[in-house]
Short mmCIF file of C-alpha atoms and ligand atoms in Angstrom, two decimals:
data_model
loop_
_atom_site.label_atom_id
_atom_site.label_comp_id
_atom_site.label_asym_id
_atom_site.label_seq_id
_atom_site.Cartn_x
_atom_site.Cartn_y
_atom_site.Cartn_z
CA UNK A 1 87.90 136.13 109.10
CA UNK A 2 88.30 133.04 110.76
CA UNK A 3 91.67 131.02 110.30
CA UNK A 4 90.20 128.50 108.80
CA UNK A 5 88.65 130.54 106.18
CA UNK A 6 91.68 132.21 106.09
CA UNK A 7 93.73 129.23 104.71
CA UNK A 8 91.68 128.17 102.14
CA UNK A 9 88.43 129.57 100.88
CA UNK A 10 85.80 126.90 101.09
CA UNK A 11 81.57 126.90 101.83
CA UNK A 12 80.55 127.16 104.90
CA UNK A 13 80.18 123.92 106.94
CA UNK A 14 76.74 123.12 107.65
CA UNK A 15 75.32 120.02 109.80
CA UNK A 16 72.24 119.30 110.99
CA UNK A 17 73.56 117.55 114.13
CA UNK A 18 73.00 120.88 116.67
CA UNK A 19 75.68 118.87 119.04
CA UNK A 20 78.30 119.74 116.44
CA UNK A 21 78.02 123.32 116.11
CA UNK A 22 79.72 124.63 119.28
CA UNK A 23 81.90 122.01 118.01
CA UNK A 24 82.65 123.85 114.60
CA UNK A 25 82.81 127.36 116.02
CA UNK A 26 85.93 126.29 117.81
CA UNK A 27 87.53 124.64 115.55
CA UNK A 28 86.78 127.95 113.53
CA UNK A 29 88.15 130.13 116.37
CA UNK A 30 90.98 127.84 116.48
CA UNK A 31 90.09 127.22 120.41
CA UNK A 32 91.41 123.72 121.76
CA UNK A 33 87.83 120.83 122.11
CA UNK A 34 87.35 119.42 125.18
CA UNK A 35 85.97 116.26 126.77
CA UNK A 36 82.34 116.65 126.04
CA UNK A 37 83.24 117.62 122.19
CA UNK A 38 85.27 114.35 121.31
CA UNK A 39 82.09 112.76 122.66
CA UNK A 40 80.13 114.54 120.41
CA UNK A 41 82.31 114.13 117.72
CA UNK A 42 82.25 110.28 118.18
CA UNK A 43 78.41 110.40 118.62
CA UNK A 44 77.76 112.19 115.88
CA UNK A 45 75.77 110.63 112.78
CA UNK A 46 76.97 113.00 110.48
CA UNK A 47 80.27 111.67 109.76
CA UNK A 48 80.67 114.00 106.61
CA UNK A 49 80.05 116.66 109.32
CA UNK A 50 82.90 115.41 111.25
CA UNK A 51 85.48 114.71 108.07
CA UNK A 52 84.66 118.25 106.83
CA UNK A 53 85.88 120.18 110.54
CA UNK A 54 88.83 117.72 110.30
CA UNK A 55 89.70 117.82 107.21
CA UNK A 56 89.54 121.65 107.17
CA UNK A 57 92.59 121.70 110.34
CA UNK A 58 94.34 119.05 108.05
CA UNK A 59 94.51 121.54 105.15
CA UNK A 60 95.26 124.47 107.85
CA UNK A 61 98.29 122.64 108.70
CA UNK A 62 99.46 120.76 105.87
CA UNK A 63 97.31 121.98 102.46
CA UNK A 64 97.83 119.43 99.87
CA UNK A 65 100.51 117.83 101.21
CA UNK A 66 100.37 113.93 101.90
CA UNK A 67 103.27 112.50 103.05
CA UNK A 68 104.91 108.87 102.53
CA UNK A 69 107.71 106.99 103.43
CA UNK A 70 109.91 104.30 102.18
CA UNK A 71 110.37 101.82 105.27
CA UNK A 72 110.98 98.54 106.26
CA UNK A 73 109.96 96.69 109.48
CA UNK A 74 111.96 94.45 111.75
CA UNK A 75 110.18 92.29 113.76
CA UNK A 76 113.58 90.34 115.35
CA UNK A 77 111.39 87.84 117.66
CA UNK A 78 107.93 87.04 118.32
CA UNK A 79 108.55 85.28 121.71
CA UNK A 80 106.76 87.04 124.27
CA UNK A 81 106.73 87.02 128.00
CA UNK A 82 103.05 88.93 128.27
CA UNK A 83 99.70 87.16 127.01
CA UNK A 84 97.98 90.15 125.57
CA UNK A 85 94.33 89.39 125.03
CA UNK A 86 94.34 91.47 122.02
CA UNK A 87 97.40 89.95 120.21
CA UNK A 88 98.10 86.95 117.76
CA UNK A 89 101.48 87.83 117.34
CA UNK A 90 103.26 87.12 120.74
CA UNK A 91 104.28 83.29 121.34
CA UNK A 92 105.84 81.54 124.50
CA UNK A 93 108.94 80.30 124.15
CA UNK A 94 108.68 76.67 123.21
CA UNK A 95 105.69 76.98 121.34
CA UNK A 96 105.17 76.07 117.81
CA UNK A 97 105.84 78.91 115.71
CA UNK A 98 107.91 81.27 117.55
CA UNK A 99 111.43 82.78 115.58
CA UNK A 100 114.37 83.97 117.08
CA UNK A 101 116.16 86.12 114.26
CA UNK A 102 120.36 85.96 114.53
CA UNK A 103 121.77 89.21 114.27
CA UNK A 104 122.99 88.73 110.89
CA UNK A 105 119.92 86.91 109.66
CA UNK A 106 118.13 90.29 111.01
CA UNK A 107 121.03 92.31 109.48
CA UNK A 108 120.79 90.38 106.23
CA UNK A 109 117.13 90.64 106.60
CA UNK A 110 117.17 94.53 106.65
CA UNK A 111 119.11 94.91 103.06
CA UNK A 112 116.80 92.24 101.06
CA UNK A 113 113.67 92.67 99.01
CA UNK A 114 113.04 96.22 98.15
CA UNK A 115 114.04 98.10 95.10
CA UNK A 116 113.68 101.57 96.63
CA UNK A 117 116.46 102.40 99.25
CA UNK A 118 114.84 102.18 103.05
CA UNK A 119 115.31 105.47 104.90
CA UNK A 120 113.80 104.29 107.75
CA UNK A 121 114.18 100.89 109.65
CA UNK A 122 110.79 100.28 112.21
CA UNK A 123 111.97 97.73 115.16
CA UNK A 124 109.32 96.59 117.08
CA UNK A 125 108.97 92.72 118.48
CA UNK A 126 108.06 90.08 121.93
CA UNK A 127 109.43 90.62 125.31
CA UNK A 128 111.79 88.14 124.99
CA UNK A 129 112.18 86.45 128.67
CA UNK A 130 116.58 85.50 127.33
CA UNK A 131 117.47 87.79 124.96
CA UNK A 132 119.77 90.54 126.85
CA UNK A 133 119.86 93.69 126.49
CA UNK A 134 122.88 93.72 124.39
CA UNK A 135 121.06 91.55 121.83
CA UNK A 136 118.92 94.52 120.81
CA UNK A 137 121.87 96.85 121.30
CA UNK A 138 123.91 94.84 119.01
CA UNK A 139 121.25 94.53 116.29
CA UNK A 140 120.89 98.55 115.87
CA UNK A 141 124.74 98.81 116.33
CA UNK A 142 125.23 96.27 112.99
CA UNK A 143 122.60 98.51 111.39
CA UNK A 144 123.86 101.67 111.52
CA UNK A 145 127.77 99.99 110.80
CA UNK A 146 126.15 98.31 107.52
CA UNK A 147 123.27 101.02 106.92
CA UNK A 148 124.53 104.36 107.81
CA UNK A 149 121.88 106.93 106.71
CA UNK A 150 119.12 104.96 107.10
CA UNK A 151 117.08 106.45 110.52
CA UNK A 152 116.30 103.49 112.89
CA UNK A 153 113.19 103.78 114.84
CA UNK A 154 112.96 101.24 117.60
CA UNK A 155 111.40 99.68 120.69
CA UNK A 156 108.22 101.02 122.16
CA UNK A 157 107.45 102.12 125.56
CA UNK A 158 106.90 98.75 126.57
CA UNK A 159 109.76 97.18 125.21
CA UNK A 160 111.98 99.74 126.95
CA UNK A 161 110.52 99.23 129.99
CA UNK A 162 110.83 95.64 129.92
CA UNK A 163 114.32 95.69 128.21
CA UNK A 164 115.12 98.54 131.56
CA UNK A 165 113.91 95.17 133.95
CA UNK A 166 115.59 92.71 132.61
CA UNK A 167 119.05 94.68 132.35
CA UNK A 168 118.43 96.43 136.23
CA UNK A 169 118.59 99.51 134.95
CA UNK A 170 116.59 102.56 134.81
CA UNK A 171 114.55 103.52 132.46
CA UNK A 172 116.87 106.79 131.39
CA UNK A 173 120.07 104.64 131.70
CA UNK A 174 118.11 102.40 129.49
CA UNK A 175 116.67 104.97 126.83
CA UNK A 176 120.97 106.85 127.22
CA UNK A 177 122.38 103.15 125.93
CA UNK A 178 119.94 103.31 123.08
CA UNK A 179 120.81 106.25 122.47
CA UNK A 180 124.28 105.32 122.24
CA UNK A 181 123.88 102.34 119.78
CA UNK A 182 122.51 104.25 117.61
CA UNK A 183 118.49 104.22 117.47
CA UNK A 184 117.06 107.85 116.65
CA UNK A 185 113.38 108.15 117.23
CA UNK A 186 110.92 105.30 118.77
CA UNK A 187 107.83 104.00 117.25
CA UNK A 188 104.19 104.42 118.68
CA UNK A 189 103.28 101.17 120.01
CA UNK A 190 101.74 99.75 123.12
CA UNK A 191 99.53 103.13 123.85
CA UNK A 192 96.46 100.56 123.40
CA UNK A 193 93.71 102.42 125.42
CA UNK A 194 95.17 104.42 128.92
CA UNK A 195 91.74 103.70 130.81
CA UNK A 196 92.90 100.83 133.53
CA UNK A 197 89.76 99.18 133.21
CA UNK A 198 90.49 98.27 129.45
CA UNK A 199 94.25 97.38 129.97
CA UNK A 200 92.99 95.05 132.42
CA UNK A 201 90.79 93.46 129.81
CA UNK A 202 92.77 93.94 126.42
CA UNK A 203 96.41 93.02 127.87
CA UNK A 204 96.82 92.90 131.47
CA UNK A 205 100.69 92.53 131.43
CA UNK A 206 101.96 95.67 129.90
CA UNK A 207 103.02 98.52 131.64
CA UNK A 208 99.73 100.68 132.67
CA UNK A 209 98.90 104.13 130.61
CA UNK A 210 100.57 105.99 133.18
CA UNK A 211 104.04 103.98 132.88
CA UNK A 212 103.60 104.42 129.29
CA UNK A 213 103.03 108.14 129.37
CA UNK A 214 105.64 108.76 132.01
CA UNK A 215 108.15 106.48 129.45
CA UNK A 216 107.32 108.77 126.11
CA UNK A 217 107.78 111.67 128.47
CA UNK A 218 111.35 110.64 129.53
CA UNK A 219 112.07 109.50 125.86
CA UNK A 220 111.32 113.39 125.02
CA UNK A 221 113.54 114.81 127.53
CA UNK A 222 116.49 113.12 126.26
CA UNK A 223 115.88 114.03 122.74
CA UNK A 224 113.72 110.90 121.20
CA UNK A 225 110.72 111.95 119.16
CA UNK A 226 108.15 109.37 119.03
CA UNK A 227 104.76 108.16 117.75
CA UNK A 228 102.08 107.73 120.09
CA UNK A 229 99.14 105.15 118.93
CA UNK A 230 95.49 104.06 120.14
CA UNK A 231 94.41 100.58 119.06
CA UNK A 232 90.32 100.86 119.12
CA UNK A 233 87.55 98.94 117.99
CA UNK A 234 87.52 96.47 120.89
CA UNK A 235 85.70 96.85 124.02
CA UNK A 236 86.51 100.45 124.75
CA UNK A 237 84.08 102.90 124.91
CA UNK A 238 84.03 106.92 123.74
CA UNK A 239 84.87 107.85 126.83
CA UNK A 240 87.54 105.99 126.62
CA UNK A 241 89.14 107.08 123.47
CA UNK A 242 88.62 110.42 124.28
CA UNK A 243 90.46 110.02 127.33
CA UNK A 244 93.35 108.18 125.82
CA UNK A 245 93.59 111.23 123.16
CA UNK A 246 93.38 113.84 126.19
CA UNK A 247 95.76 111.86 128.11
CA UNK A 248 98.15 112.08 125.27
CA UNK A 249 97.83 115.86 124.31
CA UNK A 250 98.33 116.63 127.98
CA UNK A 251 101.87 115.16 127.61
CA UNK A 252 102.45 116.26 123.86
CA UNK A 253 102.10 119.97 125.97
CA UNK A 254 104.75 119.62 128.31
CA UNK A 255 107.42 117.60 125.88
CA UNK A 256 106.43 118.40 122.04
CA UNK A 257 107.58 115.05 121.43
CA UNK A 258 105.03 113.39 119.55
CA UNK A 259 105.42 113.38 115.75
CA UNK A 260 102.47 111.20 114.68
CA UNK A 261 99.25 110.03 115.97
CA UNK A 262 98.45 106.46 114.73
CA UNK A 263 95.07 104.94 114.97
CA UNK A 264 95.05 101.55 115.06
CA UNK A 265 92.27 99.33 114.17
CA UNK A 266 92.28 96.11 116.14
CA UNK A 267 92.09 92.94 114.04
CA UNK A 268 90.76 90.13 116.41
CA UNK A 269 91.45 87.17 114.12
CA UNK A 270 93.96 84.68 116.27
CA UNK A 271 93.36 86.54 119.27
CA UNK A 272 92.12 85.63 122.23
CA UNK A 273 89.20 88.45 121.41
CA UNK A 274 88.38 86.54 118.21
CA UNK A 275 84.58 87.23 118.84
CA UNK A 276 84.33 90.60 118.78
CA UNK A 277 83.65 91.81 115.33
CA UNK A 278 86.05 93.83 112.96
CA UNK A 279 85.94 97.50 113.03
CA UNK A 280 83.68 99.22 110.16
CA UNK A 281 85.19 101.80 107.33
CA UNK A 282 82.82 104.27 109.37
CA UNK A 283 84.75 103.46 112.78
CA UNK A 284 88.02 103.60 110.90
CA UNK A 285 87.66 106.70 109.34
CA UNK A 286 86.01 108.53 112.35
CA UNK A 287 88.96 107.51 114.45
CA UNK A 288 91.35 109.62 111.98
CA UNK A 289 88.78 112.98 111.98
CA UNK A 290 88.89 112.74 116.10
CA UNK A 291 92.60 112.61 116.33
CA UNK A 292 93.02 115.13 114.20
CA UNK A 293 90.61 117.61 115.92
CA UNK A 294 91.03 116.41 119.88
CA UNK A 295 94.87 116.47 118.77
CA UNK A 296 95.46 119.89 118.19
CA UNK A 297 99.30 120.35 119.08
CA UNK A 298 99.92 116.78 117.24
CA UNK A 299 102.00 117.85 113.71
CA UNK A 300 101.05 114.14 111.55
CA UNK A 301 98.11 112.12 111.84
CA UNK A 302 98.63 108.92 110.22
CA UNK A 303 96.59 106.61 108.41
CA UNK A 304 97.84 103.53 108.32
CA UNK A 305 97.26 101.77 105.51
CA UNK A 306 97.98 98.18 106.35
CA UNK A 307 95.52 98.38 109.33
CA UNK A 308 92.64 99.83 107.12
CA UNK A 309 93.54 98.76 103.43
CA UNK A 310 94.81 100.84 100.83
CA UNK A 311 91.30 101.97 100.06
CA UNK A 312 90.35 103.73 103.18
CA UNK A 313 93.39 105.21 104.04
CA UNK A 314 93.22 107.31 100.66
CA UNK A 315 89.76 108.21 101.51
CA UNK A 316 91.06 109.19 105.01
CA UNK A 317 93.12 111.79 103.18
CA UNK A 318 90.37 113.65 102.98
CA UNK A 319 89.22 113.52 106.54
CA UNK A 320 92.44 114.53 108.34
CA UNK A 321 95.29 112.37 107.52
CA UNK A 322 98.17 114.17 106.05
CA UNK A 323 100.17 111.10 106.00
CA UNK A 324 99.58 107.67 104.47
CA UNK A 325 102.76 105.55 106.08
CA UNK A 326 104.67 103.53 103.95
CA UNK A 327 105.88 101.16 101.49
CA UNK A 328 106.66 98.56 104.87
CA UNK A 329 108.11 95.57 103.80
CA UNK A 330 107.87 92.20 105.99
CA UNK A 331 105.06 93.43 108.42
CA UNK A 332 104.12 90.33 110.92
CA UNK A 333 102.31 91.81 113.64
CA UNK A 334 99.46 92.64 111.91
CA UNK A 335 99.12 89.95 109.48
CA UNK A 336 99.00 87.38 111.97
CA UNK A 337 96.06 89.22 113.71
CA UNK A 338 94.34 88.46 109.72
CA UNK A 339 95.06 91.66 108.28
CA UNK A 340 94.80 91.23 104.67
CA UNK A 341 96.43 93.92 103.54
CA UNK A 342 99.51 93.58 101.11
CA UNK A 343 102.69 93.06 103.01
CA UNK A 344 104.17 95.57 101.31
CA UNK A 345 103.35 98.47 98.72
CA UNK A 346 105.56 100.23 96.16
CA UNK A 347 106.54 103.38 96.46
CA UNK A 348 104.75 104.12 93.18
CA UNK A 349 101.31 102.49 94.23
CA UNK A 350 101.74 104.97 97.26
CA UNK A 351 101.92 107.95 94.89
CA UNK A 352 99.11 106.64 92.61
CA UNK A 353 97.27 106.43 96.03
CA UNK A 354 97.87 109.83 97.16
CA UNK A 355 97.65 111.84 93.72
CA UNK A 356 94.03 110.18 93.06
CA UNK A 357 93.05 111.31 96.46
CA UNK A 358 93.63 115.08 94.95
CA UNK A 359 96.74 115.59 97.08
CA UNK A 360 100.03 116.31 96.52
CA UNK A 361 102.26 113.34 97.10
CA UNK A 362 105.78 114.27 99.46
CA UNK A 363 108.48 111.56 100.45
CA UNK A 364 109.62 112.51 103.56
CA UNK A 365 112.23 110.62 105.95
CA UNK A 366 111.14 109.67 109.64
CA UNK A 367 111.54 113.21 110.22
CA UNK A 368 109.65 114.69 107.92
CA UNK A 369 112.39 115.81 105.97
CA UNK A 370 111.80 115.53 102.27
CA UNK A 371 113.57 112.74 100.41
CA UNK A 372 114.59 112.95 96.95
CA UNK A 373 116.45 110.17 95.27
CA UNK A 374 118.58 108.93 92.49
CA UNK A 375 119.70 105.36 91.23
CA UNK A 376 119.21 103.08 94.30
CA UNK A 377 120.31 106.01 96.80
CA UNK A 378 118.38 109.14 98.22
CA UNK A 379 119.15 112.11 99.78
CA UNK A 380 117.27 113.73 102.62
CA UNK A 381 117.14 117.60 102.51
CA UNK A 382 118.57 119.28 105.38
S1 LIG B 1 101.05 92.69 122.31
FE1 LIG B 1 103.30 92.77 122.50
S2 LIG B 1 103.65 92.50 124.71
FE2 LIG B 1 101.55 91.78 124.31
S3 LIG B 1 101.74 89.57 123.91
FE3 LIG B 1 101.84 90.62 121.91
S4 LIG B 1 104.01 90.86 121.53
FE4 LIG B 1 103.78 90.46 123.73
#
């Protein structure tokens, strides 16, 4: 019996698509897809086909489980050095509607708003061309004085690599005084598409695929986990997406340091892409059932609901997502790229979310710990 079967009785899968079925007898066998199978699983018209094989790993891994989280995001500037094509979030300095946030405003910030207690502060923002590196230090320093248990999660790849520049240090003498302040695990961001020829296209300033690979790797090494993310539905092609998921199981073998694979769906409004069209709910949800079959030693693939509404990142709980993000108050980044998504969801819309999916709702910290709580407090379990 295969595993599959073995987990959880179900029909047999059937497609019609004969490109999928050497496709389904490894993902029955349990055998790692290659190159030529993401492409077929992109290519594929039978998208059902596709949801089913995924959804059938999801439930391998994770049964009924759907996991949540009670979060808030920190966005402490939007100035920005780099002029990514693909982002209406990033200002010069001296433009009209950049912010600078104070440490205490950002402090003050981090406590207002929500009913639930936060368990997990996300800190992403601009490449600030002033701000030192002791700014940022300071910032998760006054959180974790002021917010003890609460997990901070902070600065992507690129924004430790820039922060690294602008302090002369190196990048593990960078990632060690992070450490040190006080940030625990670092978000996904700035993975965009690996493939050079994209980067060049979608934001030509970053660090390439490579630096941000070799980054996560380090990160990893000294005891970060992280998220890794791939921001499609530009001018990328399969190939491409498959070899930004290859790229980043290659690395997820040598470290284990990935937690969550994150899909993004890029919004083009206020961009300097502006013409290309939004992504579809087919192209959304497709992305999800490829991670979660090309990503095979990934534990959490995420749907995030602010990128693809509410809507289709319940339905995506059935095609591979096992985790739905969270109640994120104060997003920016998104929203000024025109997603309009709610900036922020209760924790009880999340549940209602999850349990009318069919699945089994589980607060869990950034960890993936579970979370139970009382009053205005919570515990996490050890
Ligand atoms: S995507 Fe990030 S690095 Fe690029 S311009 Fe926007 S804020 Fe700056």
């Amino acid at each position: 019996m295969s595993s599959l079967s073995h987990a959880r009785p179900r029909h047999s899968f059937q497609t019609d698509d004969p490109a999928l079925w050497p496709v389904a007898e490894k993902v029955r066998a349990g055998e790692r897809l290659n190159f030529d199978d993401g492409l077929a699983l992109y290519r594929s018209g039978d998208i059902l086909a596709v949801g089913w094989l995924a959804n059938s790993v999801r439930e391998r891994m994770h049964g009924d489980i759907a996991y949540f989280n009670v979060n808030r995001h920190i966005n402490p500037t939007n100035v920005c050095v780099a002029s990514c094509r693909l982002c209406a979030f990033g200002r010069k300095k001296g433009e009209a509607g950049t912010y600078t946030m104070a440490l205490e405003e950002a402090w003050r910030t981090a406590a207002e708003g929500i009913t639930d207690a936060v368990t997990e502060f996300h800190i992403v923002g601009g490449l600030h061309p002033d701000l030192p590196f002791e700014y940022f230090l300071d910032l998760v320093r006054g959180l974790k004085e002021r917010f003890p248990k609460v997990h901070v999660k902070a600065f992507t790849m690129v924004e430790v690599s820039f922060l690294a520049k602008r302090a002369k240090l190196t990048i593990a003498e960078t990632l060690l005084k992070m450490k040190d302040a006080g940030v625990d695990s670092m978000p996904g961001g700035g993975a965009e598409i690996f493939a050079d020829r994209i980067r060049h296209i979608i934001c030509d300033h970053k660090i390439d695929g490579g630096e941000w690979l070799e980054t996560a790797k380090l990160a990893h090494r000294m005891g970060f986990k992280s998220n890794a993310t791939m921001l499609y539905g530009h001018v990328e092609s399969d190939d491409d997406r498959v070899d930004h998921l290859l790229r980043l199981r290659a690395v997820q073998d040598e470290t284990a340091g990935f937690q969550t694979f994150i899909p993004l769906s890029f919004h083009p409004d206020h961009t300097a892409l502006a013409h290309i069209p939004k992504s579809t709910g087919m192209l959304d949800i497709r992305q999800i059932a490829v991670g979660r079959l090309l990503l095979d030693n990934f534990p959490h693939i995420k749907s995030y609901w602010q990128m693809v509404t509410p809507k289709l990142a319940q339905i995506s709980l059935r095609f591979g997502a096992d985790d739905i993000d969270g109640t994120v108050i104060e997003e920016k980044i998104y929203h000024d790229a025109g997603a309009t998504t709610p900036q922020g969801m209760r924790r009880a819309d999340l549940i209602r979310l999850i349990t009318e999916a069919g699945r089994v709702p589980f607060e869990r910290d950034t960890m993936y710990r579970a979370v139970t709580r009382s009053e205005d407090t919570f515990t996490v379990s050890a």
